[in-house]
Short mmCIF file of C-alpha atoms in Angstrom, two decimals:
data_model
loop_
_atom_site.label_atom_id
_atom_site.label_comp_id
_atom_site.label_asym_id
_atom_site.label_seq_id
_atom_site.Cartn_x
_atom_site.Cartn_y
_atom_site.Cartn_z
CA MET L 1 -26.09 -14.63 -38.62
CA PRO L 2 -28.99 -16.62 -39.05
CA ARG L 3 -29.25 -20.04 -37.67
CA PRO L 4 -28.76 -23.29 -39.67
CA GLU L 5 -32.42 -23.17 -39.47
CA ASP L 6 -33.63 -19.35 -41.13
CA THR L 7 -30.75 -19.32 -43.67
CA PHE L 8 -33.22 -19.07 -46.99
CA GLY L 9 -31.86 -22.67 -48.09
CA ALA L 10 -33.39 -23.80 -45.54
CA ARG L 11 -36.79 -21.35 -45.37
CA LEU L 12 -36.95 -22.38 -49.06
CA ARG L 13 -36.02 -26.22 -48.81
CA LYS L 14 -39.01 -26.76 -45.45
CA ALA L 15 -41.63 -24.40 -47.91
CA MET L 16 -41.93 -26.45 -50.90
CA ASP L 17 -41.18 -29.43 -49.18
CA THR L 18 -45.00 -28.68 -47.29
CA ARG L 19 -46.41 -25.88 -50.20
CA GLY L 20 -45.44 -27.88 -53.05
CA PRO L 21 -42.77 -26.64 -55.28
CA LEU L 22 -44.04 -24.16 -57.13
CA CYS L 23 -43.47 -20.06 -57.90
CA VAL L 24 -45.94 -17.79 -58.65
CA GLY L 25 -45.15 -14.35 -60.62
CA ILE L 26 -47.85 -11.74 -59.94
CA ASP L 27 -47.38 -8.95 -62.55
CA PRO L 28 -49.85 -7.51 -62.90
CA HIS L 29 -49.58 -6.03 -66.85
CA ALA L 30 -52.20 -3.30 -68.17
CA ALA L 31 -53.60 -6.29 -71.13
CA LEU L 32 -54.31 -8.44 -66.81
CA LEU L 33 -55.66 -6.47 -64.98
CA GLY L 34 -57.94 -5.06 -68.76
CA ALA L 35 -58.47 -9.22 -68.95
CA TRP L 36 -59.18 -8.85 -64.75
CA SER L 37 -62.52 -6.38 -65.62
CA LEU L 38 -59.56 -3.58 -63.86
CA PRO L 39 -58.39 -0.45 -64.75
CA ASP L 40 -54.99 0.28 -65.71
CA SER L 41 -54.70 2.23 -62.28
CA VAL L 42 -53.16 1.81 -58.42
CA ALA L 43 -56.67 0.98 -57.54
CA GLY L 44 -56.69 -1.43 -60.42
CA LEU L 45 -53.14 -2.38 -59.48
CA GLU L 46 -54.20 -3.32 -55.99
CA ARG L 47 -57.41 -5.61 -56.24
CA PHE L 48 -55.16 -7.19 -58.68
CA ALA L 49 -51.78 -7.75 -56.35
CA LEU L 50 -53.55 -8.81 -52.73
CA THR L 51 -56.54 -10.98 -54.76
CA VAL L 52 -53.70 -13.21 -55.42
CA VAL L 53 -52.47 -12.81 -52.15
CA GLU L 54 -55.75 -13.75 -50.89
CA ALA L 55 -55.48 -16.84 -53.19
CA LEU L 56 -52.59 -18.43 -53.08
CA ALA L 57 -50.30 -16.67 -50.17
CA ASP L 58 -51.07 -19.69 -47.77
CA ARG L 59 -50.43 -22.93 -49.56
CA ILE L 60 -48.33 -21.48 -52.36
CA ALA L 61 -44.56 -21.45 -51.22
CA VAL L 62 -43.42 -18.96 -53.25
CA LEU L 63 -44.28 -15.53 -54.56
CA LYS L 64 -43.26 -12.86 -57.09
CA PRO L 65 -44.50 -10.53 -58.00
CA GLN L 66 -42.68 -8.10 -60.88
CA SER L 67 -41.18 -4.68 -59.47
CA SER L 68 -41.47 -3.07 -63.19
CA PHE L 69 -45.40 -3.77 -62.75
CA PHE L 70 -45.77 -0.89 -59.74
CA GLU L 71 -43.44 1.18 -60.03
CA ARG L 72 -44.76 1.83 -62.88
CA PHE L 73 -47.20 3.98 -60.98
CA GLY L 74 -45.14 5.84 -58.87
CA SER L 75 -44.57 5.90 -55.85
CA ALA L 76 -48.44 4.68 -55.04
CA GLY L 77 -47.14 1.57 -57.07
CA ILE L 78 -44.79 0.72 -54.86
CA ALA L 79 -46.36 1.86 -52.01
CA VAL L 80 -49.22 -1.70 -52.65
CA LEU L 81 -46.04 -3.14 -53.86
CA GLU L 82 -44.85 -3.19 -50.24
CA ARG L 83 -48.11 -4.49 -48.65
CA THR L 84 -48.10 -6.83 -51.07
CA ILE L 85 -44.83 -8.25 -50.25
CA ALA L 86 -45.81 -7.43 -46.12
CA GLU L 87 -49.06 -9.07 -46.69
CA ALA L 88 -47.70 -12.27 -48.96
CA ARG L 89 -44.31 -13.32 -46.31
CA ALA L 90 -47.71 -12.71 -43.51
CA ALA L 91 -49.32 -15.36 -44.99
CA GLY L 92 -46.72 -17.69 -45.28
CA ALA L 93 -45.24 -17.70 -48.93
CA LEU L 94 -41.53 -16.27 -49.46
CA VAL L 95 -41.36 -13.56 -51.49
CA ILE L 96 -38.70 -13.39 -54.76
CA LEU L 97 -38.78 -9.91 -55.39
CA ASP L 98 -38.04 -9.71 -59.30
CA ALA L 99 -36.21 -7.25 -60.06
CA LYS L 100 -33.08 -7.87 -61.34
CA ARG L 101 -30.81 -4.97 -60.33
CA GLY L 102 -27.46 -4.43 -61.00
CA ASP L 103 -24.97 -1.70 -60.58
CA ILE L 104 -21.69 -1.59 -59.44
CA GLY L 105 -20.57 -0.08 -55.18
CA SER L 106 -22.72 2.13 -53.15
CA THR L 107 -25.47 2.00 -56.21
CA VAL L 108 -25.32 -0.71 -54.94
CA GLU L 109 -26.23 -1.28 -51.24
CA ALA L 110 -28.58 0.75 -52.17
CA TYR L 111 -30.41 -1.55 -53.41
CA ALA L 112 -28.98 -4.26 -51.38
CA ASP L 113 -30.50 -1.86 -48.39
CA ALA L 114 -34.09 -1.66 -50.70
CA TYR L 115 -34.35 -5.50 -50.34
CA LEU L 116 -32.45 -7.77 -48.37
CA ASP L 117 -32.44 -5.14 -44.75
CA PRO L 118 -35.20 -6.23 -42.85
CA SER L 119 -35.51 -2.67 -41.91
CA SER L 120 -36.90 -2.15 -44.79
CA PRO L 121 -40.18 -1.47 -46.40
CA LEU L 122 -39.68 -3.35 -49.52
CA PHE L 123 -37.82 -6.63 -46.68
CA ALA L 124 -37.96 -9.69 -49.46
CA ASP L 125 -37.30 -12.86 -48.66
CA ALA L 126 -34.79 -12.90 -52.31
CA VAL L 127 -34.54 -11.06 -55.79
CA THR L 128 -33.50 -10.90 -58.74
CA VAL L 129 -29.59 -9.92 -59.42
CA SER L 130 -28.23 -9.31 -62.64
CA PRO L 131 -24.11 -10.14 -62.91
CA TYR L 132 -24.02 -8.58 -66.49
CA LEU L 133 -21.33 -5.99 -64.74
CA GLY L 134 -19.07 -8.76 -62.93
CA PHE L 135 -20.22 -12.05 -60.33
CA GLY L 136 -17.39 -9.45 -57.70
CA ALA L 137 -19.93 -6.35 -58.12
CA LEU L 138 -22.77 -8.05 -56.28
CA GLU L 139 -21.27 -8.38 -53.00
CA PRO L 140 -23.34 -6.05 -51.50
CA PHE L 141 -26.43 -8.41 -52.67
CA LEU L 142 -24.30 -11.78 -51.52
CA GLY L 143 -23.59 -10.25 -47.95
CA ALA L 144 -26.63 -9.02 -47.14
CA ALA L 145 -28.21 -12.16 -48.42
CA GLU L 146 -26.09 -14.49 -45.86
CA ARG L 147 -26.68 -11.74 -43.00
CA ASN L 148 -29.89 -11.71 -43.05
CA GLY L 149 -30.73 -15.26 -44.06
CA CYS L 150 -32.11 -14.14 -47.32
CA GLY L 151 -31.62 -14.84 -51.27
CA VAL L 152 -29.89 -13.53 -54.02
CA PHE L 153 -30.63 -15.09 -57.63
CA VAL L 154 -28.62 -14.39 -60.40
CA LEU L 155 -29.35 -14.39 -64.65
CA ALA L 156 -27.17 -17.40 -65.90
CA PHE L 157 -28.91 -18.64 -68.88
CA THR L 158 -32.75 -16.77 -69.39
CA SER L 159 -35.47 -18.10 -71.36
CA ASN L 160 -35.37 -14.63 -73.53
CA PRO L 161 -33.46 -15.65 -77.12
CA GLU L 162 -31.77 -12.16 -77.20
CA GLY L 163 -29.61 -13.25 -73.93
CA ALA L 164 -28.05 -16.36 -75.09
CA SER L 165 -25.15 -13.78 -77.79
CA VAL L 166 -24.21 -12.69 -73.98
CA GLN L 167 -24.65 -15.72 -72.00
CA ARG L 168 -23.16 -18.50 -73.80
CA ALA L 169 -20.16 -16.43 -75.16
CA VAL L 170 -17.48 -17.30 -73.98
CA THR L 171 -14.66 -15.98 -72.09
CA PRO L 172 -10.80 -16.52 -72.88
CA ASP L 173 -10.43 -19.49 -71.48
CA GLY L 174 -12.89 -21.21 -73.45
CA THR L 175 -15.58 -20.59 -70.41
CA ALA L 176 -19.23 -19.73 -71.84
CA VAL L 177 -20.54 -16.78 -69.94
CA GLY L 178 -23.23 -17.52 -68.12
CA ALA L 179 -21.42 -20.76 -66.58
CA ALA L 180 -18.24 -18.91 -65.46
CA ILE L 181 -21.17 -16.81 -63.11
CA LEU L 182 -22.51 -20.16 -61.45
CA ALA L 183 -19.39 -21.76 -61.21
CA GLN L 184 -18.78 -18.73 -57.91
CA ALA L 185 -22.49 -19.18 -57.41
CA ALA L 186 -21.13 -22.56 -56.45
CA GLU L 187 -17.99 -21.29 -54.75
CA ARG L 188 -20.38 -18.96 -53.05
CA ASN L 189 -22.12 -20.77 -51.66
CA GLY L 190 -20.07 -23.99 -50.95
CA THR L 191 -21.15 -27.14 -48.71
CA ALA L 192 -23.87 -25.13 -46.55
CA VAL L 193 -26.68 -27.51 -46.34
CA PRO L 194 -29.38 -27.38 -47.46
CA MET L 195 -28.74 -25.18 -50.11
CA GLY L 196 -27.34 -21.48 -49.76
CA PRO L 197 -28.29 -18.22 -50.41
CA VAL L 198 -26.39 -18.08 -54.35
CA GLY L 199 -29.40 -19.42 -56.56
CA ALA L 200 -29.60 -18.97 -60.56
CA VAL L 201 -32.08 -18.19 -63.36
CA ILE L 202 -32.77 -20.86 -65.36
CA GLY L 203 -35.51 -20.96 -68.40
CA ALA L 204 -36.88 -23.82 -68.55
CA THR L 205 -37.76 -23.30 -72.51
CA LEU L 206 -34.58 -23.90 -73.16
CA THR L 207 -33.46 -26.33 -75.87
CA ASP L 208 -29.51 -26.03 -76.19
CA PRO L 209 -27.59 -27.98 -73.28
CA ILE L 210 -26.88 -25.90 -70.66
CA PRO L 211 -23.15 -26.44 -70.53
CA PHE L 212 -22.69 -26.40 -65.89
CA ASP L 213 -23.56 -28.76 -63.30
CA LEU L 214 -26.01 -27.48 -62.01
CA ALA L 215 -26.37 -30.06 -59.33
CA SER L 216 -22.56 -28.39 -58.94
CA LEU L 217 -24.66 -24.92 -58.08
CA ASN L 218 -26.09 -25.86 -54.23
CA GLY L 219 -28.24 -23.11 -55.14
CA ALA L 220 -32.11 -22.92 -55.63
CA LEU L 221 -32.97 -22.47 -59.06
CA LEU L 222 -35.44 -20.33 -60.78
CA ALA L 223 -37.32 -21.83 -63.23
CA PRO L 224 -39.35 -18.98 -65.28
CA GLY L 225 -41.00 -20.02 -68.86
CA LEU L 226 -43.95 -22.20 -67.77
CA GLY L 227 -47.36 -21.58 -69.20
CA ALA L 228 -47.25 -18.72 -71.78
CA GLN L 229 -44.31 -18.48 -72.65
CA GLY L 230 -44.37 -22.37 -73.70
CA ALA L 231 -42.61 -25.52 -71.45
CA THR L 232 -44.22 -27.24 -69.22
CA PRO L 233 -43.15 -29.01 -66.38
CA GLN L 234 -42.70 -32.24 -68.51
CA ASP L 235 -39.51 -30.67 -70.02
CA LEU L 236 -37.91 -29.80 -66.61
CA ARG L 237 -35.90 -33.77 -67.10
CA ALA L 238 -34.77 -32.67 -70.01
CA VAL L 239 -32.79 -28.64 -68.70
CA PHE L 240 -32.43 -29.61 -65.30
CA GLY L 241 -31.15 -32.86 -65.33
CA ASP L 242 -29.70 -34.16 -61.60
CA ALA L 243 -30.71 -30.89 -60.30
CA LEU L 244 -34.79 -31.60 -60.22
CA ALA L 245 -34.39 -30.77 -55.91
CA ASN L 246 -33.73 -27.38 -56.27
CA VAL L 247 -36.12 -26.37 -59.23
CA VAL L 248 -38.14 -24.29 -58.24
CA PRO L 249 -40.79 -24.03 -62.10
CA SER L 250 -42.62 -20.59 -61.92
CA MET L 251 -45.82 -19.30 -63.82
CA SER L 252 -47.50 -16.75 -64.07
CA ARG L 253 -50.12 -16.03 -66.89
CA GLU L 254 -50.37 -19.80 -66.65
CA VAL L 255 -51.91 -19.22 -63.11
CA LEU L 256 -53.14 -15.65 -63.24
CA ARG L 257 -55.81 -15.13 -66.51
CA HIS L 258 -57.82 -17.55 -64.83
CA GLY L 259 -58.65 -14.78 -62.07
CA PRO L 260 -59.86 -12.91 -60.58
CA ASP L 261 -62.08 -15.62 -58.58
CA VAL L 262 -59.61 -16.40 -55.41
CA PRO L 263 -61.38 -20.64 -55.85
CA VAL L 264 -60.58 -20.68 -59.87
CA LEU L 265 -57.13 -19.56 -59.08
CA ARG L 266 -57.34 -21.85 -56.27
CA ARG L 267 -58.01 -25.06 -57.67
CA VAL L 268 -55.99 -24.41 -60.73
CA ALA L 269 -52.51 -23.13 -58.71
CA ARG L 270 -53.63 -26.88 -56.18
CA GLN L 271 -53.13 -29.06 -60.30
CA ALA L 272 -50.03 -26.64 -61.54
CA VAL L 273 -48.19 -27.61 -57.62
CA LYS L 274 -49.63 -31.55 -58.08
CA ASP L 275 -48.12 -30.69 -62.00
CA CYS L 276 -45.57 -30.10 -61.07
CA ARG L 277 -44.54 -32.81 -57.87
CA ILE L 278 -44.87 -35.83 -60.62
CA ALA L 279 -42.46 -33.64 -62.22
CA LEU L 280 -40.02 -33.28 -60.44
CA GLY L 281 -40.44 -36.81 -58.90
CA TYR L 282 -41.16 -35.40 -55.46
CA ALA L 283 -42.88 -38.34 -53.40
CA PHE L 284 -45.22 -36.41 -51.06
CA PRO L 285 -48.57 -36.36 -51.15
CA ASP L 286 -50.68 -33.08 -52.20
CA HIS L 287 -51.96 -31.23 -49.38
#
């Protein structure tokens, strides 16, 4: 088991306290490659991803590559993803691999081996997962995260409007499905300090109240939806309330559309960090 200071919760807390509370997605979809005047090819993918790493990995707390945009190029794209993860982590950023995996039995064990085993070329600090085959089916992910000092982010109340039909559906005891998932995640985190390994994805664009005390999760709250999807850092307080200290605001297009110029990407990201610090009530100065 990792030392207390090497757990995901401790490493994430340190990264946000020193670099600021911001996650930048690496989403090299075809339109964005075109906006950077790059070809929609493996070469364009590599240039895009490694430019983001060069610009931000030594100063942003978290980078979040979206696996699908690499997978669409087959094995060559996966090779770029491996290099992106490794170089980002080497530069000091924590990497959340946005893969949203979910399955049962030996399949989940294989996914956990792929993303949360230090011997894997796809090893990341954390991975996003879908709990909708049952929270208990995530056990291989959870066990690997605890053993290896990694994190798991469960989809709870997501920003896409279709999600509400499942996440806000009510269980026989009257609990919303998403809230039941958060309750199980909170139980797994227990009293870990400063945060447990199980985080949750909560959309920053949400307007309906979340039927769960997010502060009781004792885990990180990944908040996508800032920027292109319409949410602003100022919206975070309304969504997350007393849990602001554990929020990881996530931007992708709002930052990436300013590339490929590295100094410009850094300037935009620096302003985003400042805006999130102010919105979340961080007291320490900008770096």
